[in-house]
Amino acid sequence: MSFFEYRDFEQRTLANDYISILQSTTNLFTGSDIDINANQENFTWKILSGEDIGYSGLSGSHDEFYGEVLALLTSQVNILGKYDDNGKLVGLGINFWGTGAAADDPLGWLHLLVDGAVDIAIGLGESGLSNGYILTAFNNLLTHVAEFATENGLTGRDVLITGHSMGGMGVNSMAAASSQGAWGGFYESSAYIGSASPTQNQLDDKVLNIGLENDPVFRVLEGDDITWDSALAHDKSLPGCSNNLIAFNDYYTQGHIFSLLNVTDWQYGHDMNWYINAVNTIMNSASYNYMDLDSTIITAQLSDELRTTTWVEDINHDARSHTGPTFILGSEKADLISGGAGIDYLEGFTGDDTFRDAGSSNIIFGGDGYDLFDLQSEISKTSVAQSVTGMTFIKGADGGITLLQDVEAIRETYWEWFQTRTITYEITCRGLEVDDNVALGYANAVHGSMTGQASEIFAPQDGGFYTNTTSWLFSYNGDTIMHGSTTDDVFICGIGNDQMYANGGSDTFLFASDNFGHNAIYGFGSDDQIVILANKETTANSSWLDYLSEDSDGLMFSCGESSVSLVGLSLDQVHENQFVLA
């Protein structure tokens, strides 16, 4: 399951529509004029007026419709239309506004006070009070919108319902009302994307609630109930919510507590721009398919001033401990990106980025620009190999495997004559170069067929990289029989059906794709390890036991349509540390 997977809607289209609508609100609240259709291809969103939809309810200068009862008069919503290149209406958006008003509204202070009072009333009121909020505020309008949609050949499925902050609460409220039969069930098939919502609809699972861990408003209520966590950190994992998404901005690095009581600093986690940037970054990530709502995802959003000196990393600030793999995503500028001791997916996008990591198995996507991986130690403690396809593999001193894609250089640090020195090696197809000369050749490796043919390969006994004895075996498209050496080996498995024979030493069997065929390992020992990376069938906090079963041949590790048979073994002969899942 990926991050924006929602029922059976097309994920990228849904995310782009969410961003377009959220940007329309951002423009109104900040007085900016950013193109709301920057993410759209062949479609255009625009705000619809009462005249456009044939509705005479009370509205404002930005075609926002006001609440239909006095107590909720300051509640506001826009109706948007989505048009194709031929000008045909193909979708509708219902966008509930957050607390406050447009930047040019002279009564913005009144909206802020009344909307705030509504928020407090729902928070302090009886459980379930939020469910009737939107039905009371906009029943007539939403009834008319359903009729307008039907007249234009649209169904409820063609409607996206979204909103930020108090507007996100509106999304959850409308979903709850719909599940109880409101509007004749028209909106039951609609998409509901809540943004920074303090509440969650608990009547069904229709709402995808997107929020930042460092937003003091998001999930401040559990359902719509106040808890002991509400005043301080409130990042309990909740179903249907993004539970560990972080905007790594200047404020986040300063050690502040993200509390609802710290009203003056809400903007540093609650502002809509942090959300737009985070979702855009996630949707453009090479690791997108491997993220889900429970994944720890850190998006770089530092100022130019701090970007050159501050490492973007998982500092797990003011929150419950993060578990599972960590995704740290850079910006379009030069970033410093640092992984931790666990499994990391690091990505730089554009800009000249510098990466470092603290161990385990990782994938680093450099992206465009000149990107460097800083070993922070001597390269002689590693083994470096390169596949025929040009991907660089590093086995660290702890045995973890790091994959480098579109990374141009490796820097080592060593101690000489009582001072620290560094050498930067350019990664080339010939080896690791310094001043255009090969300074270090890659470790000894053997390669299977690249053309889909069956092949058989044997690991060399000498690793060939400094004194490291690790040999490398690469399988690609075909079915490959791979024989290990009597020392340490790394088996890189492709998409064929491979047979692997361990022959002593501490061996690593790496599977780094969604589809890695049906494989068999013979002689899998107590010091050997299976590593699964870049596979969307594994989830953030899954257990190795979820994928293992016993059969007549031994143990079967099943991962979606792919599998690995550990021939001749039983469950009591393997242990947790032999399986790395990300």
Coordinates of C-alpha atoms in Angstrom, one line a residue:
M1 CA 0.0 0.0 0.0
S2 CA 1.4 3.4 -1.0
F3 CA 0.9 6.8 0.7
F4 CA -1.9 8.2 -1.3
E5 CA -3.6 4.8 -2.0
Y6 CA -7.3 5.5 -1.4
R7 CA -10.1 3.1 -2.2
D8 CA -9.8 2.6 -6.0
F9 CA -9.1 6.2 -7.0
E10 CA -6.1 6.9 -9.3
Q11 CA -3.5 8.1 -6.8
R12 CA -1.6 10.7 -8.7
T13 CA -4.7 12.3 -10.0
L14 CA -6.2 12.4 -6.5
A15 CA -3.1 14.0 -5.0
N16 CA -2.8 16.6 -7.8
D17 CA -6.5 17.6 -7.3
Y18 CA -6.0 17.8 -3.6
I19 CA -3.0 20.1 -4.1
S20 CA -4.8 22.3 -6.6
I21 CA -7.7 22.8 -4.3
L22 CA -5.5 23.4 -1.2
Q23 CA -3.5 25.9 -3.2
S24 CA -6.7 27.8 -4.0
T25 CA -7.4 28.3 -0.3
T26 CA -3.7 29.2 0.4
N27 CA -4.0 32.0 -2.2
L28 CA -7.1 33.4 -0.6
F29 CA -5.7 33.3 3.0
T30 CA -2.3 34.7 2.1
G31 CA -3.2 37.0 -0.7
S32 CA -0.9 35.2 -3.1
D33 CA -1.5 34.3 -6.7
I34 CA 0.1 30.9 -7.3
D35 CA -1.2 28.9 -10.2
I36 CA -3.6 26.3 -8.7
N37 CA -3.2 24.2 -11.8
A38 CA 0.6 23.9 -11.9
N39 CA 0.3 20.1 -11.2
Q40 CA -2.5 19.5 -13.7
E41 CA -2.2 18.0 -17.1
N42 CA -5.1 18.5 -19.5
F43 CA -7.4 19.7 -16.7
T44 CA -8.2 23.1 -15.1
W45 CA -9.8 23.8 -11.7
K46 CA -11.7 27.0 -11.0
I47 CA -13.8 28.3 -8.2
L48 CA -17.5 28.4 -9.1
S49 CA -19.9 31.2 -8.1
G50 CA -23.5 31.0 -7.1
E51 CA -24.4 32.1 -10.6
D52 CA -22.3 29.3 -12.1
I53 CA -24.2 26.6 -10.2
G54 CA -27.5 28.3 -10.0
Y55 CA -27.5 28.8 -6.3
S56 CA -28.7 32.0 -4.5
G57 CA -27.3 31.3 -1.0
L58 CA -25.3 33.9 0.9
S59 CA -21.8 34.2 -0.6
G60 CA -18.7 36.5 -0.4
S61 CA -16.3 38.3 -2.7
H62 CA -14.3 35.1 -3.4
D63 CA -17.4 33.1 -4.2
E64 CA -17.2 31.5 -0.8
F65 CA -20.6 30.3 0.6
Y66 CA -21.4 31.1 4.2
G67 CA -23.1 28.9 6.8
E68 CA -26.9 28.6 6.7
V69 CA -27.6 29.1 10.4
L70 CA -26.6 32.1 12.5
A71 CA -24.3 30.2 14.9
L72 CA -22.3 28.9 11.9
L73 CA -22.6 31.9 9.7
T74 CA -18.8 32.4 9.5
S75 CA -18.2 28.8 8.2
Q76 CA -17.1 29.1 4.6
V77 CA -16.8 26.7 1.6
N78 CA -15.9 27.0 -2.0
I79 CA -17.3 24.9 -4.8
L80 CA -14.8 24.3 -7.6
G81 CA -15.2 22.8 -11.1
K82 CA -12.7 20.6 -12.9
Y83 CA -12.7 21.1 -16.7
D84 CA -11.0 19.2 -19.4
D85 CA -9.3 20.8 -22.4
N86 CA -12.6 21.0 -24.3
G87 CA -14.2 23.0 -21.5
K88 CA -16.3 20.1 -20.3
L89 CA -17.1 19.8 -16.6
V90 CA -15.6 16.5 -15.4
G91 CA -15.5 16.9 -11.7
L92 CA -16.4 19.0 -8.7
G93 CA -14.5 20.0 -5.5
I94 CA -16.0 20.9 -2.2
N95 CA -13.4 22.9 -0.2
F96 CA -14.2 23.8 3.4
W97 CA -12.2 26.7 4.8
G98 CA -10.3 26.7 8.0
T99 CA -10.6 29.0 10.9
G100 CA -10.4 32.6 9.8
A101 CA -11.1 34.3 6.4
A102 CA -9.5 35.6 3.2
A103 CA -6.6 38.0 3.7
D104 CA -8.6 40.9 2.4
D105 CA -11.7 40.3 4.5
P106 CA -12.1 43.3 6.9
L107 CA -14.2 41.0 9.2
G108 CA -11.4 38.4 9.4
W109 CA -11.1 38.9 13.1
L110 CA -14.8 38.1 13.6
H111 CA -14.4 34.9 11.5
L112 CA -11.4 34.0 13.7
L113 CA -13.4 34.5 16.9
V114 CA -16.5 32.7 15.9
D115 CA -14.8 29.8 14.1
G116 CA -12.5 29.4 17.1
A117 CA -15.6 29.2 19.4
V118 CA -17.0 26.5 17.1
D119 CA -13.8 24.5 17.3
I120 CA -13.8 24.8 21.1
A121 CA -17.5 23.8 21.4
I122 CA -16.9 20.7 19.3
G123 CA -13.8 19.8 21.4
L124 CA -15.5 20.3 24.7
G125 CA -18.9 19.0 23.6
E126 CA -20.3 15.5 23.6
S127 CA -18.7 12.7 21.7
G128 CA -20.0 12.7 18.1
L129 CA -21.0 16.4 18.1
S130 CA -18.8 17.1 15.1
N131 CA -20.7 14.7 13.0
G132 CA -23.6 17.1 12.5
Y133 CA -21.5 20.2 11.9
I134 CA -21.5 20.3 8.1
L135 CA -25.1 19.0 7.8
T136 CA -26.2 21.9 9.9
A137 CA -24.0 24.5 8.2
F138 CA -24.4 23.6 4.5
N139 CA -27.3 21.2 4.1
N140 CA -29.1 23.3 1.4
L141 CA -25.9 24.1 -0.5
L142 CA -24.7 20.5 -0.6
T143 CA -28.2 19.3 -1.6
H144 CA -28.1 21.8 -4.5
V145 CA -24.5 20.7 -5.5
A146 CA -25.6 17.1 -5.7
E147 CA -28.5 18.2 -8.1
F148 CA -26.1 20.4 -10.1
A149 CA -23.7 17.5 -10.5
T150 CA -26.4 15.1 -11.6
E151 CA -27.7 17.6 -14.2
N152 CA -24.2 17.7 -15.6
G153 CA -23.8 14.0 -15.9
L154 CA -21.6 13.6 -12.8
T155 CA -21.9 11.2 -9.9
G156 CA -20.8 11.4 -6.3
R157 CA -17.6 9.6 -7.4
D158 CA -16.7 12.7 -9.5
V159 CA -16.6 14.9 -6.3
L160 CA -13.5 15.5 -4.2
I161 CA -14.3 16.9 -0.7
T162 CA -11.4 18.5 1.1
G163 CA -10.4 21.2 3.5
H164 CA -7.6 22.3 5.8
S165 CA -7.7 22.7 9.6
M166 CA -11.3 23.5 10.6
G167 CA -12.0 22.7 7.0
G168 CA -10.5 19.2 7.5
M169 CA -12.9 18.8 10.4
G170 CA -15.6 19.7 7.9
V171 CA -14.4 16.9 5.6
N172 CA -14.7 14.4 8.4
S173 CA -18.1 15.8 9.5
M174 CA -19.5 15.5 6.0
A175 CA -18.3 11.9 5.7
A176 CA -20.0 11.0 8.9
A177 CA -23.3 12.7 7.9
S178 CA -23.1 11.0 4.5
S179 CA -22.7 7.6 6.1
Q180 CA -25.9 8.3 8.1
G181 CA -27.9 8.9 4.9
A182 CA -27.6 12.7 4.4
W183 CA -28.1 14.0 0.8
G184 CA -29.7 10.8 -0.3
G185 CA -26.3 9.0 -0.2
F186 CA -25.1 11.0 -3.2
Y187 CA -21.7 11.6 -1.6
E188 CA -21.1 8.1 -0.3
S189 CA -18.8 7.3 -3.3
S190 CA -17.0 10.7 -3.2
A191 CA -13.3 11.1 -2.3
Y192 CA -12.7 12.6 1.2
I193 CA -9.2 14.1 1.9
G194 CA -9.0 15.9 5.2
S195 CA -6.0 18.2 5.7
A196 CA -4.7 19.1 9.2
S197 CA -8.0 18.0 10.7
P198 CA -8.2 18.1 14.5
T199 CA -10.9 15.4 14.3
Q200 CA -11.4 12.1 12.6
N201 CA -14.6 10.5 11.3
Q202 CA -15.1 7.3 13.3
L203 CA -18.3 6.0 11.7
D204 CA -16.5 4.5 8.7
D205 CA -13.1 4.7 6.8
K206 CA -14.1 7.1 4.0
V207 CA -11.6 9.8 5.0
L208 CA -7.9 10.0 4.2
N209 CA -6.5 12.4 6.8
I210 CA -3.3 14.0 5.8
G211 CA -1.3 15.8 8.5
L212 CA 2.1 16.6 9.8
E213 CA 3.5 15.2 13.0
N214 CA 4.8 18.7 13.9
D215 CA 1.4 20.3 13.4
P216 CA -0.1 21.1 16.8
V217 CA -3.6 21.0 15.4
F218 CA -3.6 17.8 13.4
R219 CA -5.2 14.9 15.5
V220 CA -5.4 17.1 18.6
L221 CA -8.7 15.3 19.3
E222 CA -9.1 11.5 19.1
G223 CA -12.3 11.2 17.1
D224 CA -13.7 14.4 18.5
D225 CA -12.8 13.7 22.1
I226 CA -10.2 15.6 24.2
T227 CA -7.5 13.3 25.7
W228 CA -4.6 13.9 28.0
D229 CA -2.4 14.2 24.9
S230 CA -4.4 17.0 23.4
A231 CA -2.5 19.8 25.1
L232 CA 1.0 18.4 24.4
A233 CA 2.3 15.9 21.8
H234 CA -0.6 14.1 20.2
D235 CA 0.8 11.7 17.6
K236 CA -0.8 8.5 18.6
S237 CA -1.1 6.3 15.5
L238 CA -4.7 6.5 14.2
P239 CA -6.2 4.6 11.3
G240 CA -6.7 6.5 8.1
C241 CA -4.1 9.2 9.2
S242 CA -0.6 10.0 8.0
N243 CA 1.1 9.2 11.3
N244 CA 4.7 10.1 10.9
L245 CA 4.9 12.8 8.2
I246 CA 7.3 15.7 9.1
A247 CA 8.0 19.1 7.5
F248 CA 11.7 19.5 8.5
N249 CA 11.7 23.3 8.7
D250 CA 13.7 25.8 10.7
Y251 CA 11.3 25.7 13.6
Y252 CA 11.4 21.9 13.8
T253 CA 15.2 22.0 14.3
Q254 CA 15.0 24.3 17.3
G255 CA 13.6 21.8 19.9
H256 CA 10.2 23.5 20.5
I257 CA 7.2 21.6 21.8
F258 CA 4.4 21.3 19.3
S259 CA 1.5 22.1 21.6
L260 CA -1.9 23.4 20.8
L261 CA -1.3 25.9 23.7
N262 CA 1.6 27.4 21.8
V263 CA -0.8 29.4 19.5
T264 CA 1.7 31.9 18.2
D265 CA 3.8 29.2 16.7
W266 CA 1.1 27.1 15.0
Q267 CA 2.1 28.4 11.6
Y268 CA 5.4 26.5 11.7
G269 CA 3.6 23.2 11.4
H270 CA 0.1 24.1 10.5
D271 CA 0.5 26.4 7.5
M272 CA -0.9 25.0 4.2
N273 CA 2.4 25.6 2.4
W274 CA 4.2 23.0 4.5
Y275 CA 1.5 20.5 3.4
I276 CA 1.6 21.4 -0.3
N277 CA 5.4 21.0 -0.3
A278 CA 5.3 17.8 1.6
V279 CA 2.7 16.1 -0.6
N280 CA 4.4 17.3 -3.8
T281 CA 7.7 15.9 -2.6
I282 CA 6.2 12.5 -1.7
M283 CA 4.4 12.2 -5.0
N284 CA 7.6 13.0 -7.0
S285 CA 9.7 10.6 -4.9
A286 CA 11.4 7.5 -6.5
S287 CA 10.4 5.7 -3.2
Y288 CA 6.7 6.6 -3.4
N289 CA 5.5 3.0 -3.9
Y290 CA 7.2 1.9 -0.7
M291 CA 5.7 4.4 1.6
D292 CA 2.4 4.1 3.4
L293 CA 0.5 6.2 6.0
D294 CA 2.5 4.7 8.9
S295 CA 5.9 5.3 7.2
T296 CA 8.3 7.8 8.8
I297 CA 8.6 10.4 6.0
I298 CA 10.7 13.5 6.5
T299 CA 10.5 16.3 3.9
A300 CA 13.3 18.9 3.7
Q301 CA 11.8 22.4 4.0
L302 CA 14.6 24.4 5.4
S303 CA 15.4 28.1 4.6
D304 CA 18.3 28.9 2.4
E305 CA 20.1 30.1 5.5
L306 CA 20.0 26.8 7.4
R307 CA 20.1 24.5 4.4
T308 CA 23.8 24.7 4.0
T309 CA 24.6 23.9 7.6
T310 CA 21.8 21.7 8.9
W311 CA 21.4 18.0 8.3
V312 CA 17.9 16.8 7.5
E313 CA 17.5 13.7 9.6
D314 CA 15.1 11.8 11.8
I315 CA 15.5 13.6 15.2
N316 CA 12.2 12.1 16.4
H317 CA 11.5 15.4 18.2
D318 CA 8.6 15.7 20.6
A319 CA 6.9 12.5 19.4
R320 CA 6.5 8.8 20.0
S321 CA 9.5 6.7 18.8
H322 CA 9.5 6.0 15.1
T323 CA 9.7 2.5 13.9
G324 CA 10.2 0.8 10.5
P325 CA 12.2 2.3 7.5
T326 CA 12.7 6.0 7.3
F327 CA 12.2 8.1 4.1
I328 CA 14.2 11.4 4.1
L329 CA 13.3 13.5 1.0
G330 CA 15.3 16.5 0.0
S331 CA 14.3 19.6 -1.9
E332 CA 15.0 21.1 -5.3
K333 CA 18.1 22.7 -3.9
A334 CA 21.4 21.4 -2.4
D335 CA 20.6 19.5 0.8
L336 CA 22.5 17.7 3.6
I337 CA 20.6 14.4 4.2
S338 CA 21.5 12.1 7.0
G339 CA 20.1 8.6 7.6
G340 CA 20.2 6.8 10.9
A341 CA 21.1 3.4 12.2
G342 CA 18.0 1.7 10.7
I343 CA 16.9 1.2 7.2
D344 CA 16.7 4.4 5.2
Y345 CA 15.5 5.6 1.8
L346 CA 17.3 8.9 1.1
E347 CA 16.6 11.1 -1.9
G348 CA 18.0 14.3 -3.1
F349 CA 16.0 15.3 -6.2
T350 CA 17.8 18.2 -7.9
G351 CA 20.7 20.2 -6.4
D352 CA 24.2 19.1 -5.3
D353 CA 23.3 17.0 -2.3
T354 CA 25.5 15.3 0.3
F355 CA 24.3 12.1 2.0
R356 CA 25.5 10.2 5.0
D357 CA 24.2 7.2 6.9
A358 CA 24.8 5.4 10.2
G359 CA 24.5 1.8 9.1
S360 CA 22.1 -1.0 8.2
S361 CA 20.8 -1.4 4.6
N362 CA 19.8 1.7 2.6
I363 CA 18.9 3.0 -0.8
I364 CA 20.1 6.5 -1.8
F365 CA 18.7 8.2 -4.8
G366 CA 20.9 11.2 -5.7
G367 CA 18.7 12.6 -8.5
D368 CA 20.0 15.4 -10.7
G369 CA 23.1 17.4 -9.8
Y370 CA 26.4 16.4 -8.4
D371 CA 25.7 14.2 -5.3
L372 CA 28.2 12.8 -2.8
F373 CA 28.0 10.0 -0.3
D374 CA 30.0 10.7 2.8
L375 CA 31.3 7.4 4.4
Q376 CA 32.4 9.3 7.6
S377 CA 35.1 6.5 7.9
E378 CA 37.8 4.7 6.0
I379 CA 36.8 3.1 2.7
S380 CA 39.0 0.2 3.5
K381 CA 36.4 -1.0 6.1
T382 CA 33.9 -1.5 3.3
S383 CA 33.5 -3.4 0.1
V384 CA 32.4 -1.5 -3.0
A385 CA 31.0 -3.2 -6.1
Q386 CA 29.2 -2.0 -9.2
S387 CA 26.5 -3.8 -11.2
V388 CA 26.5 -4.0 -15.0
T389 CA 23.7 -1.4 -15.0
G390 CA 25.9 1.1 -13.2
M391 CA 24.4 1.0 -9.7
T392 CA 27.0 1.1 -6.9
F393 CA 26.7 -1.2 -3.9
I394 CA 28.6 -0.7 -0.6
K395 CA 28.8 -3.2 2.2
G396 CA 29.5 -1.3 5.4
A397 CA 31.5 -2.3 8.4
D398 CA 28.3 -3.5 10.1
G399 CA 27.4 -5.7 7.1
G400 CA 24.6 -3.5 5.9
I401 CA 24.2 -2.9 2.1
T402 CA 23.8 0.6 0.7
L403 CA 22.7 1.1 -2.9
L404 CA 23.7 4.3 -4.6
Q405 CA 21.8 5.4 -7.6
D406 CA 22.7 8.6 -9.5
V407 CA 25.3 9.4 -6.9
E408 CA 28.5 10.7 -8.4
A409 CA 31.1 10.5 -5.6
I410 CA 32.1 8.8 -2.4
R411 CA 34.1 10.6 0.3
E412 CA 36.2 8.7 2.9
T413 CA 37.5 10.1 6.2
Y414 CA 40.7 8.8 7.8
W415 CA 43.2 9.6 10.5
E416 CA 46.8 10.3 9.6
W417 CA 49.5 12.0 11.6
F418 CA 47.2 13.2 14.3
Q419 CA 44.7 14.9 12.0
T420 CA 41.6 14.0 10.0
R421 CA 41.9 13.8 6.2
T422 CA 39.5 13.1 3.5
I423 CA 39.6 11.8 -0.1
T424 CA 36.8 12.1 -2.6
Y425 CA 36.5 9.4 -5.2
E426 CA 34.5 9.9 -8.4
I427 CA 32.2 6.9 -9.2
T428 CA 32.9 5.7 -12.7
C429 CA 32.4 2.5 -14.7
R430 CA 36.2 1.9 -14.5
G431 CA 36.4 2.2 -10.7
L432 CA 36.7 4.9 -8.0
E433 CA 38.8 7.7 -9.5
V434 CA 40.8 10.6 -8.1
D435 CA 42.0 13.2 -10.6
D436 CA 40.7 11.1 -13.5
N437 CA 42.9 8.1 -12.5
V438 CA 41.6 4.9 -11.1
A439 CA 42.6 4.9 -7.4
L440 CA 40.5 1.9 -6.4
G441 CA 39.1 -0.9 -8.4
Y442 CA 35.7 -2.4 -7.5
A443 CA 35.4 -5.6 -5.5
N444 CA 35.6 -8.9 -7.4
A445 CA 32.1 -9.7 -8.8
V446 CA 30.6 -12.2 -11.2
H447 CA 27.5 -11.4 -13.3
G448 CA 24.6 -13.5 -14.7
S449 CA 23.0 -12.9 -18.0
M450 CA 21.6 -9.5 -19.0
T451 CA 19.6 -10.9 -21.9
G452 CA 17.2 -13.2 -20.0
Q453 CA 19.1 -16.4 -20.6
A454 CA 19.8 -18.9 -17.9
S455 CA 23.3 -18.8 -16.5
E456 CA 25.5 -20.3 -13.8
I457 CA 28.1 -18.2 -11.9
F458 CA 30.7 -18.9 -9.2
A459 CA 32.0 -16.4 -6.7
P460 CA 35.7 -15.7 -6.6
Q461 CA 37.5 -16.7 -3.4
D462 CA 39.2 -13.3 -3.1
G463 CA 37.0 -10.2 -2.5
G464 CA 39.6 -8.0 -4.1
F465 CA 38.8 -4.8 -2.2
Y466 CA 41.5 -3.9 0.2
T467 CA 41.6 -6.8 2.7
N468 CA 37.8 -7.3 2.6
T469 CA 37.0 -10.9 1.6
T470 CA 33.5 -10.2 0.4
S471 CA 32.7 -11.4 -3.1
W472 CA 29.7 -10.2 -5.1
L473 CA 27.3 -12.2 -7.3
F474 CA 24.8 -10.4 -9.5
S475 CA 21.7 -11.9 -11.2
Y476 CA 19.6 -9.7 -13.6
N477 CA 16.9 -10.9 -16.0
G478 CA 17.5 -14.6 -16.4
D479 CA 17.3 -17.6 -14.1
T480 CA 20.7 -17.8 -12.5
I481 CA 22.5 -20.5 -10.5
M482 CA 24.8 -18.7 -8.1
H483 CA 27.5 -20.5 -6.1
G484 CA 29.0 -18.7 -3.1
S485 CA 32.6 -18.8 -1.9
T486 CA 33.9 -20.1 1.4
T487 CA 34.1 -16.6 2.8
D488 CA 31.5 -13.7 2.9
D489 CA 29.3 -13.2 -0.2
V490 CA 26.6 -10.8 -1.3
F491 CA 24.0 -12.3 -3.6
I492 CA 22.2 -9.6 -5.6
C493 CA 19.1 -11.3 -6.9
G494 CA 17.3 -10.1 -10.1
I495 CA 13.8 -10.7 -11.4
G496 CA 14.4 -14.3 -12.5
N497 CA 14.0 -17.6 -10.6
D498 CA 17.4 -18.0 -9.0
Q499 CA 19.1 -20.8 -7.1
M500 CA 21.7 -19.8 -4.6
Y501 CA 24.2 -22.0 -2.8
A502 CA 25.8 -20.6 0.4
N503 CA 29.2 -22.2 1.0
G504 CA 30.3 -20.7 4.4
G505 CA 31.0 -17.3 5.7
S506 CA 28.4 -14.6 6.5
D507 CA 26.3 -14.2 3.4
T508 CA 23.8 -11.6 2.4
F509 CA 20.9 -12.3 0.0
L510 CA 19.6 -9.0 -1.3
F511 CA 16.2 -8.7 -3.1
A512 CA 15.6 -5.1 -4.2
S513 CA 12.5 -5.0 -6.4
D514 CA 8.8 -5.6 -6.3
N515 CA 9.1 -8.7 -8.4
F516 CA 12.1 -10.9 -7.7
G517 CA 10.7 -14.2 -9.0
H518 CA 10.7 -17.6 -7.2
N519 CA 14.1 -18.4 -5.7
A520 CA 15.7 -21.1 -3.6
I521 CA 18.6 -20.8 -1.1
Y522 CA 20.6 -23.9 -0.1
G523 CA 22.8 -23.9 2.9
F524 CA 21.3 -20.8 4.5
G525 CA 23.2 -20.6 7.8
S526 CA 22.7 -18.9 11.2
D527 CA 25.1 -16.0 10.2
D528 CA 23.3 -15.4 6.9
Q529 CA 20.8 -12.7 6.2
I530 CA 17.9 -11.9 3.8
V531 CA 17.4 -8.3 2.9
I532 CA 14.2 -7.1 1.2
L533 CA 14.3 -3.5 -0.1
A534 CA 12.2 -1.4 -2.4
N535 CA 9.2 -3.8 -2.3
K536 CA 5.7 -2.4 -1.9
E537 CA 4.4 -5.7 -0.4
T538 CA 6.2 -5.0 2.9
T539 CA 4.8 -2.5 5.3
A540 CA 6.3 0.0 7.7
N541 CA 6.1 -2.2 10.8
S542 CA 5.6 -5.7 9.5
S543 CA 7.1 -8.7 11.2
W544 CA 9.3 -11.2 9.5
L545 CA 7.0 -13.9 10.7
D546 CA 4.2 -12.5 8.6
Y547 CA 6.0 -13.7 5.5
L548 CA 7.3 -17.1 6.6
S549 CA 5.6 -20.5 6.4
E550 CA 6.7 -24.1 6.4
D551 CA 6.3 -26.4 3.5
S552 CA 7.6 -29.8 2.3
D553 CA 10.9 -28.2 1.1
G554 CA 11.6 -26.2 4.3
L555 CA 10.7 -22.6 4.9
M556 CA 8.9 -20.4 2.4
F557 CA 9.3 -16.6 2.5
S558 CA 6.5 -15.1 0.4
C559 CA 6.3 -11.5 -0.6
G560 CA 3.4 -10.8 -3.0
E561 CA 4.0 -12.8 -6.2
S562 CA 7.6 -13.5 -5.3
S563 CA 9.1 -16.0 -2.9
V564 CA 12.3 -17.4 -1.5
S565 CA 12.6 -21.0 -0.4
L566 CA 15.0 -21.7 2.5
V567 CA 15.6 -25.3 1.6
G568 CA 15.8 -27.8 4.5
L569 CA 15.1 -25.3 7.3
S570 CA 12.3 -25.0 9.9
L571 CA 11.1 -22.0 11.9
D572 CA 13.2 -23.0 14.9
Q573 CA 16.4 -22.7 12.9
V574 CA 16.1 -19.1 11.9
H575 CA 15.8 -15.9 14.0
E576 CA 14.6 -12.3 13.6
N577 CA 17.9 -10.7 12.9
Q578 CA 18.3 -12.8 9.7
F579 CA 15.4 -10.9 8.0
V580 CA 15.6 -7.2 7.1
L581 CA 12.4 -5.8 5.6
A582 CA 11.8 -2.4 4.2

